[in-house]
């Protein structure tokens, strides 16, 4: 289960909804003159719509598999976000249909001479209502997408608040003395996650340079007691912080007097990259 910044995701959903709303307004106010001008306008709107589809899929990919999936109500929220992707994709398809209906100039197949001006007039007369219908359909789908994003942002905010209230009545996660020592070290100024000298293994340390036992760190990460910011590469070092659940675990744990701190952390002077378990 990945740990992500859910408040940042809520902000991104609101921005995505605003962008869908802006594009919806642009489509509704679009006046198309059949021919090259209409092709250029429709092309730019199709590209813009597909960019929003991509952003909606990114938000779905980020939320799916994150800690949000443990929150009651997350399943219908994720399904609603998938419907936003669907609506935006249909809008792009509707705009593509308008592009297809747009008559373009060019030479016809060889045959008897025809009144090209009359033919052009008929083609344009048939295209105008067809394109207008496709534009209306696209605008409707974009309206659904923008409404869905705002609904999701509000719903996730509400779900998190209710989940937090329920969580307050639940006992804090139980941790060992060794995990307590690692959490305490990270709670001071955070830490970093790096690749170790051995291929396929990782090394965790505090910002102050104290190396953490990687097995202890992994146990904390799996339980959602620490958060790894994966927006940076491991080579640069991914930022590690203690989550709210980790803070609760720290606050309620009573370490034994003979806590073996060295089992969880290694002083900078003797730090190792070893992944020996504890």
CSV table of C-alpha atoms in Angstrom, one decimal:
chain,number,residue,atom,x,y,z
A,1,UNK,CA,0.0,0.0,0.0
A,2,UNK,CA,1.6,3.3,-1.1
A,3,UNK,CA,1.6,6.3,1.2
A,4,UNK,CA,0.6,9.5,-0.7
A,5,UNK,CA,-0.3,13.0,0.2
A,6,UNK,CA,-4.1,12.8,0.1
A,7,UNK,CA,-4.6,16.6,0.7
A,8,UNK,CA,-2.5,17.3,-2.4
A,9,UNK,CA,-4.6,14.8,-4.4
A,10,UNK,CA,-7.7,16.6,-3.3
A,11,UNK,CA,-6.2,19.9,-4.6
A,12,UNK,CA,-5.3,18.2,-7.9
A,13,UNK,CA,-8.8,16.9,-8.3
A,14,UNK,CA,-10.3,20.4,-7.7
A,15,UNK,CA,-7.9,21.8,-10.3
A,16,UNK,CA,-8.7,19.1,-12.8
A,17,UNK,CA,-12.4,19.8,-12.2
A,18,UNK,CA,-11.8,23.5,-12.9
A,19,UNK,CA,-9.9,22.7,-16.1
A,20,UNK,CA,-12.8,20.5,-17.3
A,21,UNK,CA,-15.2,23.3,-16.5
A,22,UNK,CA,-13.1,25.8,-18.5
A,23,UNK,CA,-12.9,23.5,-21.5
A,24,UNK,CA,-16.7,22.8,-21.2
A,25,UNK,CA,-17.3,26.6,-21.5
A,26,UNK,CA,-15.0,26.9,-24.5
A,27,UNK,CA,-16.8,24.1,-26.3
A,28,UNK,CA,-20.2,25.6,-25.6
A,29,UNK,CA,-19.1,29.0,-27.0
A,30,UNK,CA,-17.4,27.5,-30.1
A,31,UNK,CA,-18.7,28.7,-33.4
A,32,UNK,CA,-17.5,26.6,-36.3
A,33,UNK,CA,-17.2,27.7,-39.9
A,34,UNK,CA,-16.9,24.5,-42.0
A,35,UNK,CA,-13.5,23.9,-43.6
A,36,UNK,CA,-10.0,24.5,-42.5
A,37,UNK,CA,-10.9,26.9,-39.6
A,38,UNK,CA,-13.2,24.3,-38.0
A,39,UNK,CA,-10.5,21.6,-38.4
A,40,UNK,CA,-7.9,23.8,-36.6
A,41,UNK,CA,-10.3,24.6,-33.7
A,42,UNK,CA,-11.5,21.1,-33.3
A,43,UNK,CA,-7.9,19.7,-33.4
A,44,UNK,CA,-6.8,21.9,-30.5
A,45,UNK,CA,-9.9,21.0,-28.4
A,46,UNK,CA,-9.3,17.3,-29.1
A,47,UNK,CA,-5.7,17.6,-27.9
A,48,UNK,CA,-6.8,19.6,-24.8
A,49,UNK,CA,-9.5,17.0,-23.9
A,50,UNK,CA,-7.1,14.1,-24.3
A,51,UNK,CA,-4.6,15.8,-22.0
A,52,UNK,CA,-7.3,16.0,-19.3
A,53,UNK,CA,-8.1,12.3,-19.9
A,54,UNK,CA,-4.5,11.6,-19.2
A,55,UNK,CA,-4.5,13.7,-16.0
A,56,UNK,CA,-7.7,11.9,-14.8
A,57,UNK,CA,-6.1,8.5,-15.4
A,58,UNK,CA,-3.0,9.7,-13.4
A,59,UNK,CA,-5.2,10.6,-10.5
A,60,UNK,CA,-6.9,7.3,-10.6
A,61,UNK,CA,-3.6,5.5,-10.8
A,62,UNK,CA,-2.3,7.4,-7.8
A,63,UNK,CA,-5.3,6.8,-5.6
A,64,UNK,CA,-5.7,3.2,-6.5
A,65,UNK,CA,-3.4,1.1,-4.3
A,66,UNK,CA,-2.7,4.0,-1.9
A,67,UNK,CA,-3.7,4.2,1.8
A,68,UNK,CA,-7.0,5.8,0.7
A,69,UNK,CA,-8.3,2.4,-0.3
A,70,UNK,CA,-8.5,1.5,3.4
A,71,UNK,CA,-10.9,4.4,4.0
A,72,UNK,CA,-14.6,3.5,4.0
A,73,UNK,CA,-16.3,4.9,0.9
A,74,UNK,CA,-13.1,4.7,-1.2
A,75,UNK,CA,-14.5,2.1,-3.6
A,76,UNK,CA,-17.4,4.1,-5.0
A,77,UNK,CA,-15.1,7.2,-5.1
A,78,UNK,CA,-12.6,5.3,-7.3
A,79,UNK,CA,-15.4,4.0,-9.5
A,80,UNK,CA,-16.6,7.6,-9.8
A,81,UNK,CA,-13.1,8.7,-10.9
A,82,UNK,CA,-13.1,5.9,-13.5
A,83,UNK,CA,-16.4,7.3,-14.8
A,84,UNK,CA,-14.7,10.8,-15.1
A,85,UNK,CA,-12.1,9.2,-17.3
A,86,UNK,CA,-14.9,7.6,-19.4
A,87,UNK,CA,-16.8,10.8,-19.7
A,88,UNK,CA,-13.8,12.8,-20.8
A,89,UNK,CA,-12.8,10.0,-23.3
A,90,UNK,CA,-16.3,10.1,-24.8
A,91,UNK,CA,-16.0,13.9,-25.1
A,92,UNK,CA,-12.8,13.5,-27.1
A,93,UNK,CA,-14.6,11.0,-29.3
A,94,UNK,CA,-17.5,13.4,-29.8
A,95,UNK,CA,-15.1,16.1,-30.9
A,96,UNK,CA,-13.4,13.7,-33.3
A,97,UNK,CA,-16.9,12.9,-34.8
A,98,UNK,CA,-17.3,16.7,-35.3
A,99,UNK,CA,-14.0,16.7,-37.0
A,100,UNK,CA,-15.1,13.9,-39.3
A,101,UNK,CA,-18.3,15.7,-40.1
A,102,UNK,CA,-16.4,18.8,-41.1
A,103,UNK,CA,-16.2,19.1,-44.9
A,104,UNK,CA,-12.7,19.8,-46.2
A,105,UNK,CA,-11.9,21.2,-49.6
A,106,UNK,CA,-10.2,19.0,-52.2
A,107,UNK,CA,-10.6,17.7,-55.7
A,108,UNK,CA,-13.3,15.0,-56.2
A,109,UNK,CA,-12.9,11.8,-58.1
A,110,UNK,CA,-12.7,12.2,-61.9
A,111,UNK,CA,-16.1,12.4,-63.5
A,112,UNK,CA,-18.5,14.7,-65.3
A,113,UNK,CA,-18.1,18.4,-64.4
A,114,UNK,CA,-20.2,19.6,-61.5
A,115,UNK,CA,-21.2,22.9,-60.0
A,116,UNK,CA,-18.5,23.0,-57.2
A,117,UNK,CA,-20.0,26.1,-55.6
A,118,UNK,CA,-23.4,24.4,-55.3
A,119,UNK,CA,-21.9,21.2,-54.0
A,120,UNK,CA,-19.9,23.1,-51.4
A,121,UNK,CA,-23.0,24.9,-50.2
A,122,UNK,CA,-24.9,21.7,-49.8
A,123,UNK,CA,-22.0,20.0,-48.0
A,124,UNK,CA,-21.6,22.9,-45.6
A,125,UNK,CA,-25.4,23.0,-44.9
A,126,UNK,CA,-25.4,19.4,-44.0
A,127,UNK,CA,-22.2,19.7,-41.8
A,128,UNK,CA,-23.2,22.6,-39.6
A,129,UNK,CA,-26.1,20.8,-37.7
A,130,UNK,CA,-24.1,17.6,-37.5
A,131,UNK,CA,-21.0,19.3,-36.0
A,132,UNK,CA,-23.3,21.3,-33.6
A,133,UNK,CA,-24.8,18.1,-32.3
A,134,UNK,CA,-21.4,16.5,-31.7
A,135,UNK,CA,-20.2,19.7,-29.9
A,136,UNK,CA,-23.3,19.6,-27.7
A,137,UNK,CA,-22.6,16.0,-26.8
A,138,UNK,CA,-18.9,16.7,-26.0
A,139,UNK,CA,-19.9,19.7,-23.8
A,140,UNK,CA,-22.3,17.4,-21.9
A,141,UNK,CA,-19.6,14.8,-21.2
A,142,UNK,CA,-17.2,17.5,-20.1
A,143,UNK,CA,-19.8,18.9,-17.7
A,144,UNK,CA,-20.2,15.4,-16.2
A,145,UNK,CA,-16.4,15.1,-15.9
A,146,UNK,CA,-16.0,18.5,-14.1
A,147,UNK,CA,-18.9,17.8,-11.8
A,148,UNK,CA,-17.4,14.4,-11.0
A,149,UNK,CA,-14.1,15.9,-10.0
A,150,UNK,CA,-15.6,18.4,-7.6
A,151,UNK,CA,-17.9,15.6,-6.2
A,152,UNK,CA,-14.8,13.4,-5.6
A,153,UNK,CA,-12.8,16.2,-4.0
A,154,UNK,CA,-15.6,16.9,-1.5
A,155,UNK,CA,-16.3,13.2,-1.0
A,156,UNK,CA,-12.7,12.3,-0.3
A,157,UNK,CA,-12.4,15.2,2.2
A,158,UNK,CA,-15.6,14.0,3.9
A,159,UNK,CA,-14.4,10.4,4.0
A,160,UNK,CA,-11.0,11.3,5.5
A,161,UNK,CA,-12.7,13.4,8.2
A,162,UNK,CA,-15.1,10.6,9.2
A,163,UNK,CA,-12.3,8.0,9.0
A,164,UNK,CA,-10.1,10.2,11.3
A,165,UNK,CA,-12.9,10.6,13.8
A,166,UNK,CA,-13.4,6.8,13.9
A,167,UNK,CA,-9.7,6.3,14.1
A,168,UNK,CA,-9.5,8.4,17.3
A,169,UNK,CA,-11.5,5.8,19.1
A,170,UNK,CA,-9.3,3.0,17.9
A,171,UNK,CA,-6.2,1.9,19.8
A,172,UNK,CA,-2.9,3.1,18.3
A,173,UNK,CA,-0.8,0.6,16.3
A,174,UNK,CA,1.4,-1.5,18.6
A,175,UNK,CA,5.1,-1.3,17.9
A,176,UNK,CA,8.2,-2.9,19.3
A,177,UNK,CA,11.0,-1.1,21.2
A,178,UNK,CA,13.2,-1.3,18.1
A,179,UNK,CA,10.5,0.2,15.9
A,180,UNK,CA,9.9,2.9,18.6
A,181,UNK,CA,13.6,3.8,18.4
A,182,UNK,CA,13.5,4.1,14.6
A,183,UNK,CA,10.3,6.1,14.6
A,184,UNK,CA,11.7,8.4,17.3
A,185,UNK,CA,14.8,9.1,15.2
A,186,UNK,CA,12.6,9.8,12.1
A,187,UNK,CA,10.2,12.0,14.0
A,188,UNK,CA,13.0,14.5,14.8
A,189,UNK,CA,13.8,15.7,11.2
A,190,UNK,CA,12.6,13.0,8.8
A,191,UNK,CA,14.9,10.8,6.7
A,192,UNK,CA,15.8,9.6,3.3
A,193,UNK,CA,15.6,6.3,1.4
A,194,UNK,CA,18.4,5.4,-1.0
A,195,UNK,CA,19.7,2.4,-3.0
A,196,UNK,CA,22.4,0.6,-1.1
A,197,UNK,CA,25.7,-0.7,-2.4
A,198,UNK,CA,24.1,-4.1,-3.2
A,199,UNK,CA,21.9,-4.4,-6.2
A,200,UNK,CA,18.2,-4.5,-5.4
A,201,UNK,CA,18.5,-3.4,-1.8
A,202,UNK,CA,17.7,-0.1,-0.1
A,203,UNK,CA,19.2,2.0,2.7
A,204,UNK,CA,17.3,4.2,5.0
A,205,UNK,CA,18.7,6.9,7.2
A,206,UNK,CA,17.6,10.0,9.2
A,207,UNK,CA,18.4,13.5,7.8
A,208,UNK,CA,21.0,13.8,10.5
A,209,UNK,CA,22.9,10.8,9.0
A,210,UNK,CA,21.8,8.0,11.4
A,211,UNK,CA,21.3,4.7,9.5
A,212,UNK,CA,18.2,2.7,10.2
A,213,UNK,CA,17.9,-1.0,10.2
A,214,UNK,CA,16.2,-1.6,6.8
A,215,UNK,CA,14.1,-4.5,8.0
A,216,UNK,CA,12.7,-2.3,10.8
A,217,UNK,CA,12.1,0.5,8.3
A,218,UNK,CA,10.3,-1.8,5.9
A,219,UNK,CA,8.0,-3.0,8.7
A,220,UNK,CA,7.1,0.6,9.6
A,221,UNK,CA,6.5,1.4,5.9
A,222,UNK,CA,4.2,-1.6,5.2
A,223,UNK,CA,2.1,-0.7,8.3
A,224,UNK,CA,1.7,2.9,7.1
A,225,UNK,CA,3.6,4.4,10.1
A,226,UNK,CA,6.1,6.2,7.8
A,227,UNK,CA,5.6,7.8,4.4
A,228,UNK,CA,8.0,7.7,1.5
A,229,UNK,CA,7.7,10.6,-1.0
A,230,UNK,CA,8.3,8.9,-4.3
A,231,UNK,CA,8.2,12.0,-6.4
A,232,UNK,CA,12.0,12.0,-6.5
A,233,UNK,CA,14.2,9.2,-7.7
A,234,UNK,CA,15.9,6.9,-5.2
A,235,UNK,CA,19.3,8.0,-6.4
A,236,UNK,CA,18.5,11.5,-5.2
A,237,UNK,CA,17.0,10.2,-2.0
A,238,UNK,CA,13.3,9.9,-1.4
A,239,UNK,CA,12.0,11.9,1.6
A,240,UNK,CA,10.7,9.9,4.6
A,241,UNK,CA,8.4,11.2,7.3
A,242,UNK,CA,6.4,9.8,10.1
A,243,UNK,CA,2.6,9.6,9.4
A,244,UNK,CA,-0.2,10.5,11.8
A,245,UNK,CA,-0.5,6.8,12.7
A,246,UNK,CA,3.2,6.7,13.4
A,247,UNK,CA,2.9,9.6,15.8
A,248,UNK,CA,0.0,7.9,17.6
A,249,UNK,CA,2.1,4.8,17.9
A,250,UNK,CA,5.0,6.8,19.3
A,251,UNK,CA,2.7,8.7,21.8
A,252,UNK,CA,1.2,5.5,23.2
A,253,UNK,CA,4.2,3.2,23.3
A,254,UNK,CA,6.0,2.6,26.6
A,255,UNK,CA,9.5,1.5,25.9
A,256,UNK,CA,11.3,-0.8,28.3
A,257,UNK,CA,14.1,0.9,30.4
A,258,UNK,CA,16.8,-1.2,28.7
A,259,UNK,CA,15.8,-0.2,25.1
A,260,UNK,CA,18.5,-1.4,22.7
A,261,UNK,CA,18.5,1.7,20.4
A,262,UNK,CA,21.5,0.4,18.4
A,263,UNK,CA,19.4,-2.5,17.1
A,264,UNK,CA,17.2,0.0,15.2
A,265,UNK,CA,19.7,2.7,14.4
A,266,UNK,CA,23.5,3.0,13.8
A,267,UNK,CA,25.4,6.1,14.8
A,268,UNK,CA,26.9,8.1,11.8
A,269,UNK,CA,30.5,7.1,12.8
A,270,UNK,CA,29.8,3.4,12.4
A,271,UNK,CA,26.8,3.3,10.1
A,272,UNK,CA,26.5,0.3,7.9
A,273,UNK,CA,24.5,-0.5,4.7
A,274,UNK,CA,23.8,-4.0,6.0
A,275,UNK,CA,20.3,-5.2,5.8
A,276,UNK,CA,20.6,-7.7,8.8
A,277,UNK,CA,17.1,-8.2,10.2
A,278,UNK,CA,16.1,-7.7,13.8
